[in-house]
Tab-separated table of C-alpha atoms in Angstrom:
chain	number	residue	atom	x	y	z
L	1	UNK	CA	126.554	-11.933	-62.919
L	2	UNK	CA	127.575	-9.243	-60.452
L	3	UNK	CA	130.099	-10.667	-57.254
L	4	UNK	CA	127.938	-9.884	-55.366
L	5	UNK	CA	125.597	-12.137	-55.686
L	6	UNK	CA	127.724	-15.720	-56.177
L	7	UNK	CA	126.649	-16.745	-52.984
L	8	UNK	CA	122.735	-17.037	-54.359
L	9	UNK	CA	123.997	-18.462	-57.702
L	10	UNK	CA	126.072	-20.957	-55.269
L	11	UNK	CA	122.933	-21.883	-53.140
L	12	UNK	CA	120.943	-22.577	-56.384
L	13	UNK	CA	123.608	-25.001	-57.396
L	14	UNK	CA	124.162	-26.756	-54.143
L	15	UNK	CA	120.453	-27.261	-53.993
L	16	UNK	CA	119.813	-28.734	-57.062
L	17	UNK	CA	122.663	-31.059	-55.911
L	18	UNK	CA	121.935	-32.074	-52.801
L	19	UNK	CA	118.493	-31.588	-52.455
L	20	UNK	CA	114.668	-32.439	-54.068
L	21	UNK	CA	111.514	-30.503	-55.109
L	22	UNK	CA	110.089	-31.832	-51.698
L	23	UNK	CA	113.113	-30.255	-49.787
L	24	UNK	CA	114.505	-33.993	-48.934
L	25	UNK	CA	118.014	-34.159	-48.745
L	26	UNK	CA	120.260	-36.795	-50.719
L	27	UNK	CA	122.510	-38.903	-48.697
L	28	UNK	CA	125.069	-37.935	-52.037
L	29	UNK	CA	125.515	-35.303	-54.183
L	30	UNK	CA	123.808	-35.419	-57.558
L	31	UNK	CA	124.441	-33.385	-61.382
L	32	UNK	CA	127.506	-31.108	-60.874
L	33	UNK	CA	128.359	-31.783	-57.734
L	34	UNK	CA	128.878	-35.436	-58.086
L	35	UNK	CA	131.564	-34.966	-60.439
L	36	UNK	CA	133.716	-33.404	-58.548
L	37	UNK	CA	133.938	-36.270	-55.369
L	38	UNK	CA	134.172	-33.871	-52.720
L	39	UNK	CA	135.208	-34.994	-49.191
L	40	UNK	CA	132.662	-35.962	-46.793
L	41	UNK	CA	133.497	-32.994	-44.243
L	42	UNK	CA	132.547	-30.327	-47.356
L	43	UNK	CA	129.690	-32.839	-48.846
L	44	UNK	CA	128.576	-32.372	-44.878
L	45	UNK	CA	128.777	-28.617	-44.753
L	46	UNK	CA	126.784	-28.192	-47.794
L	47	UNK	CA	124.281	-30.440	-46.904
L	48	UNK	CA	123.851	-28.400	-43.700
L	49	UNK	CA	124.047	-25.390	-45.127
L	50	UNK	CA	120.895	-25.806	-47.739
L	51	UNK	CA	119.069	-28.092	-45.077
L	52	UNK	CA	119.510	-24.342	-43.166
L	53	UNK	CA	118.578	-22.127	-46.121
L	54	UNK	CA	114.846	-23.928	-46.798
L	55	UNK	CA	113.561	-24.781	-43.654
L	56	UNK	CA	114.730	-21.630	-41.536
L	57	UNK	CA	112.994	-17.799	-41.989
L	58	UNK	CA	116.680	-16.394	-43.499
L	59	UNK	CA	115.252	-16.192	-46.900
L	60	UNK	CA	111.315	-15.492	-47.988
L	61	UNK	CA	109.839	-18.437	-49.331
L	62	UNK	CA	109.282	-16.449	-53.139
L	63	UNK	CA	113.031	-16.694	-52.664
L	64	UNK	CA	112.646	-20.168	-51.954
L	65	UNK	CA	110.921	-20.875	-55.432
L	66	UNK	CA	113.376	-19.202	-56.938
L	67	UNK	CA	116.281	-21.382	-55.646
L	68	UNK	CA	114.320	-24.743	-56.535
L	69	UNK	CA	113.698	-23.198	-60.200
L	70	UNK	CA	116.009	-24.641	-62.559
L	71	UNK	CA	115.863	-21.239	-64.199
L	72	UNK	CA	118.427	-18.835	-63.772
L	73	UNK	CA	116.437	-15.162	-63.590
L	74	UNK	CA	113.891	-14.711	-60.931
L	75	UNK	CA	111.799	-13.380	-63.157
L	76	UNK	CA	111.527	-16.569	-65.475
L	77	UNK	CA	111.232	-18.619	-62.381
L	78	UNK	CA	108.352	-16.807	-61.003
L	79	UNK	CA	106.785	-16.592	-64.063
L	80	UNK	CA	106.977	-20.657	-64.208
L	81	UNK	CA	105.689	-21.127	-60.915
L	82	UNK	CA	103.010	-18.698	-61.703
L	83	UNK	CA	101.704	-20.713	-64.614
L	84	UNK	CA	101.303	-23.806	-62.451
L	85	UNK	CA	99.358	-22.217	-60.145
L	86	UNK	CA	95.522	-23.701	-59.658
L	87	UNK	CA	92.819	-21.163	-61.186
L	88	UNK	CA	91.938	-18.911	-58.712
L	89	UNK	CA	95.052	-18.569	-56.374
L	90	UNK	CA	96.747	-14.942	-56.852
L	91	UNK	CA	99.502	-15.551	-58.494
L	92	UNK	CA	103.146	-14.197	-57.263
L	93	UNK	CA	104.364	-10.946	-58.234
L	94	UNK	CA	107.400	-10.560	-60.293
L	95	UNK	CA	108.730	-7.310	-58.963
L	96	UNK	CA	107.818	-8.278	-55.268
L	97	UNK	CA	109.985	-11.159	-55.433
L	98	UNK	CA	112.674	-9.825	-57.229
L	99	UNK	CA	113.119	-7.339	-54.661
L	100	UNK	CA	112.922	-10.208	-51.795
L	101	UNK	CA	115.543	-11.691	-53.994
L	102	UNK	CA	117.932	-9.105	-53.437
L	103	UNK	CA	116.866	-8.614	-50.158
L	104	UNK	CA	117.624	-12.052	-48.915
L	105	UNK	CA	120.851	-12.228	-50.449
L	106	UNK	CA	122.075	-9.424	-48.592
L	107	UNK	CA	120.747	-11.096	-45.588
L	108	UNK	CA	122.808	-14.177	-46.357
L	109	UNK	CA	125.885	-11.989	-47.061
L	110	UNK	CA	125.123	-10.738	-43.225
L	111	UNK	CA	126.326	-14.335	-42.005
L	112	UNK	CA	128.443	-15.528	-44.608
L	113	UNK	CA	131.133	-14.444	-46.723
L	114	UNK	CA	130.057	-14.297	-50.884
L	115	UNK	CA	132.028	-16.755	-52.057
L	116	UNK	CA	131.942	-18.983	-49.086
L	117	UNK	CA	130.204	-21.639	-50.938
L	118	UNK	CA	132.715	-21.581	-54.067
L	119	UNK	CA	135.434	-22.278	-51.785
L	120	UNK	CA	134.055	-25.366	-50.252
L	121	UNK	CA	133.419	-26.761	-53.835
L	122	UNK	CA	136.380	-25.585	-55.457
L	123	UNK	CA	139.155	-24.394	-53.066
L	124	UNK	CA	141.339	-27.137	-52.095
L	125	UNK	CA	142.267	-24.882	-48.635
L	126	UNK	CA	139.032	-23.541	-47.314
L	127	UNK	CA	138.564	-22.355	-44.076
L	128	UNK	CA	135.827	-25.142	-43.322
L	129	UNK	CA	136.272	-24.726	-39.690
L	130	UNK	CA	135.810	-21.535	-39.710
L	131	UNK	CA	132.507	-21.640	-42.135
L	132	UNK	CA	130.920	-23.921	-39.898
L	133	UNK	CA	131.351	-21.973	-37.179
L	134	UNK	CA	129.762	-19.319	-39.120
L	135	UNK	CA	126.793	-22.020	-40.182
L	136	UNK	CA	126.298	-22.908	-36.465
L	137	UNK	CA	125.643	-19.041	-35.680
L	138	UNK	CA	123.620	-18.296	-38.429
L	139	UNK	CA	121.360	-21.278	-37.076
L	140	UNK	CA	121.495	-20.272	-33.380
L	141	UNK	CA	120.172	-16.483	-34.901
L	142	UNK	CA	117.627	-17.697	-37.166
L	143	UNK	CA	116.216	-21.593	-37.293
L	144	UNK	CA	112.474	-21.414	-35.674
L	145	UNK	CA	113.382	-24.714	-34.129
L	146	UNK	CA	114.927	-22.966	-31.417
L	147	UNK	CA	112.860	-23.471	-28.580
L	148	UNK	CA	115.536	-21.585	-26.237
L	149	UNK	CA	115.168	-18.722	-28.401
L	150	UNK	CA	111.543	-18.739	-28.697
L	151	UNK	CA	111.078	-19.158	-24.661
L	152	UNK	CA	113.052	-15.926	-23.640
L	153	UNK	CA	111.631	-13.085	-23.635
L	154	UNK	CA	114.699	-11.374	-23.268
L	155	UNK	CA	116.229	-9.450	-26.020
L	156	UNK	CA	120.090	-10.809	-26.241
L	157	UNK	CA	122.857	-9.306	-28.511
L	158	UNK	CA	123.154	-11.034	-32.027
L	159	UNK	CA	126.558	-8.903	-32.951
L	160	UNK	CA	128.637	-11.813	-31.607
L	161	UNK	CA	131.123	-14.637	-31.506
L	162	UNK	CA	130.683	-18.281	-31.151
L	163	UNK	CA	132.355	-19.452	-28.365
L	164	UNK	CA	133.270	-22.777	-27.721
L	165	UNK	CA	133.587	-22.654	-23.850
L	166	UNK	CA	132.564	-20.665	-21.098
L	167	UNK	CA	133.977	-21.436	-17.564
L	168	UNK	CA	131.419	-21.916	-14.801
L	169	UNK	CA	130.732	-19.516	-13.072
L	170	UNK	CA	130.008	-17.325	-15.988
L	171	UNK	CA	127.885	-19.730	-17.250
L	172	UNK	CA	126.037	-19.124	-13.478
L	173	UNK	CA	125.598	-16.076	-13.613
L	174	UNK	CA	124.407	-15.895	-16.998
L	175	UNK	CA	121.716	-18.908	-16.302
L	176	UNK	CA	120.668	-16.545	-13.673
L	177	UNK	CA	120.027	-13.514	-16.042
L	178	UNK	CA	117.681	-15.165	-18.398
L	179	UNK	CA	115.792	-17.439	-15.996
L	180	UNK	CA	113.539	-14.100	-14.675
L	181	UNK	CA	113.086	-14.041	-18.538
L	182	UNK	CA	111.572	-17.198	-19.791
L	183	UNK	CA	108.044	-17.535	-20.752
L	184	UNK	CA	107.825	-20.332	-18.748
L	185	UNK	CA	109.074	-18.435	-16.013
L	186	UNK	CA	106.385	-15.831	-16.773
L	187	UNK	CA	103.833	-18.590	-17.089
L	188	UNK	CA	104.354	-20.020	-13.635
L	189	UNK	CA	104.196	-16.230	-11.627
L	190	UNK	CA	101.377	-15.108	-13.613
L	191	UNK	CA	99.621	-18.406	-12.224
L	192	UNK	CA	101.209	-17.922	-8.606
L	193	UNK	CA	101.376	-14.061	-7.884
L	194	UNK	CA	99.471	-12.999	-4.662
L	195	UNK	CA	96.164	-11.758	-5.228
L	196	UNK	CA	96.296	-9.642	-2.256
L	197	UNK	CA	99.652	-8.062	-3.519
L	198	UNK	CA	98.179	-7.417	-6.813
L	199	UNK	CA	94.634	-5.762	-5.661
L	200	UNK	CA	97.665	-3.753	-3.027
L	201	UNK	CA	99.786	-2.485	-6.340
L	202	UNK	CA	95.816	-1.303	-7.699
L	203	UNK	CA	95.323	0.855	-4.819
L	204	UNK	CA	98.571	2.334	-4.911
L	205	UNK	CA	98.053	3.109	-8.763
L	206	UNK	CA	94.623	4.058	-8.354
L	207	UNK	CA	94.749	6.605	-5.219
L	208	UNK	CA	95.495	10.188	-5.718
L	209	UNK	CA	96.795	10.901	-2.408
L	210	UNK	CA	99.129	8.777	-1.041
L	211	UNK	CA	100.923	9.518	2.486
L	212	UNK	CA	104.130	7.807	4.269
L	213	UNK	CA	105.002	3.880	3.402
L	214	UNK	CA	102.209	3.807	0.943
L	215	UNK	CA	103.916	6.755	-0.808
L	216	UNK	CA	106.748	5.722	-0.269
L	217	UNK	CA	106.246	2.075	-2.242
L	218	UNK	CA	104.421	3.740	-4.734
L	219	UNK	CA	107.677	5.712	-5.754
L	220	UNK	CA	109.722	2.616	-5.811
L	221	UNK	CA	107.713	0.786	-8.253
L	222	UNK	CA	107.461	3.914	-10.263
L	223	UNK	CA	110.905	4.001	-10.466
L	224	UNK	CA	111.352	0.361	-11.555
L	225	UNK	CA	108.765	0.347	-14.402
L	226	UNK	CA	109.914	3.280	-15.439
């Protein structure tokens, strides 16, 4: 098996270990894993990290079959999973999920490093601090659960740093960036706007000939939604 991808070979490992078919985690490690009596702060990580893996959008869920397969190829796990399917539900194709396969382990390899996992299990001086830094972002990015994320309609940089503090005023000023930018936000003026302001910005948009402060306004806004 290529370098590459270890950290999908990893994930298949740590969750037959830690998790069941259901996607309910163990409080311990089971098979492998248990053999090796890892500390709590690594048993911790992985825990988090699979809990991450199946119930975010990081990886497809054809990807997700593959990683509960006790098979190694994706190929024989699809074709498994195929054959338990009820008659009449189209089964998965092979070459489709092969090629999510891939896919999603680059996408992994986007947040974490590819042998990330094989140092928490094996490496008696990994960087866990660091990895679960690198955990905590990945979540931020990608879990569904984020309702902060999912209420701004702002677009905001994902090519960036944790950082564990932020003085005040910073965080001020960036509170009052987003707030024009929450749904909620949008919610509430789209119940309040003036009426009479609105049918005003139709006239202006409407009339072909438009003279003085009336011209004038109409310029302004066509220079803001530009």
């Amino acid at each position: 098996m290529k370098r590459r991808k270890l950290i999908m070979k990893m994930t298949k490992i740590v969750y037959r270990s830690f998790m069941n078919k259901d996607n309910n985690l163990f409080d311990k490690p089971f098979r492998r894993l248990a053999e090796l009596e890892l500390e709590k702060e690594r048993q911790d990580f992985l825990k988090d990290y699979i809990d991450f893996i199946m119930h975010s959008d990081i990886v497809a869920e054809t990807t997700k079959i593959y990683i509960r397969s006790p098979f190694d190829s994706v190929a024989s796990s699809i074709a498994d999973y195929n054959r338990t399917l009820p008659e009449g539900i189209k089964s998965i194709n092979i070459k489709t999920a092969e090629s999510n396969c891939n896919n999603n382990t680059n996408k992994l390899l986007e947040y974490f490093p590819d042998d990330m996992l094989y140092s928490v299990i094996y490496s008696k001086n990994c960087d866990l601090e660091h990895y679960n830094k690198l955990l905590d972002l990945a979540i931020a990015k990608r879990c569904k659960k984020n309702k902060i994320f999912n209420n701004l309609i702002l677009k905001l940089p994902t090519d960036v740093e944790l950082q564990d503090s932020l003085d005040e005023d910073e965080f001020s000023d960036f509170v009052k960036i987003i707030a024009p930018y929450l749904r909620t936000h949008i919610k509430y003026l789209e119940e309040n706007i003036s009426c009479k302001a609105v049918g005003y910005l139709f006239y202006l948009i409407s009339t072909r000939q438009l003279y003085g402060i009336d011209k004038d306004r109409y310029n302004l806004l066509k220079e803001m939604l530009k």
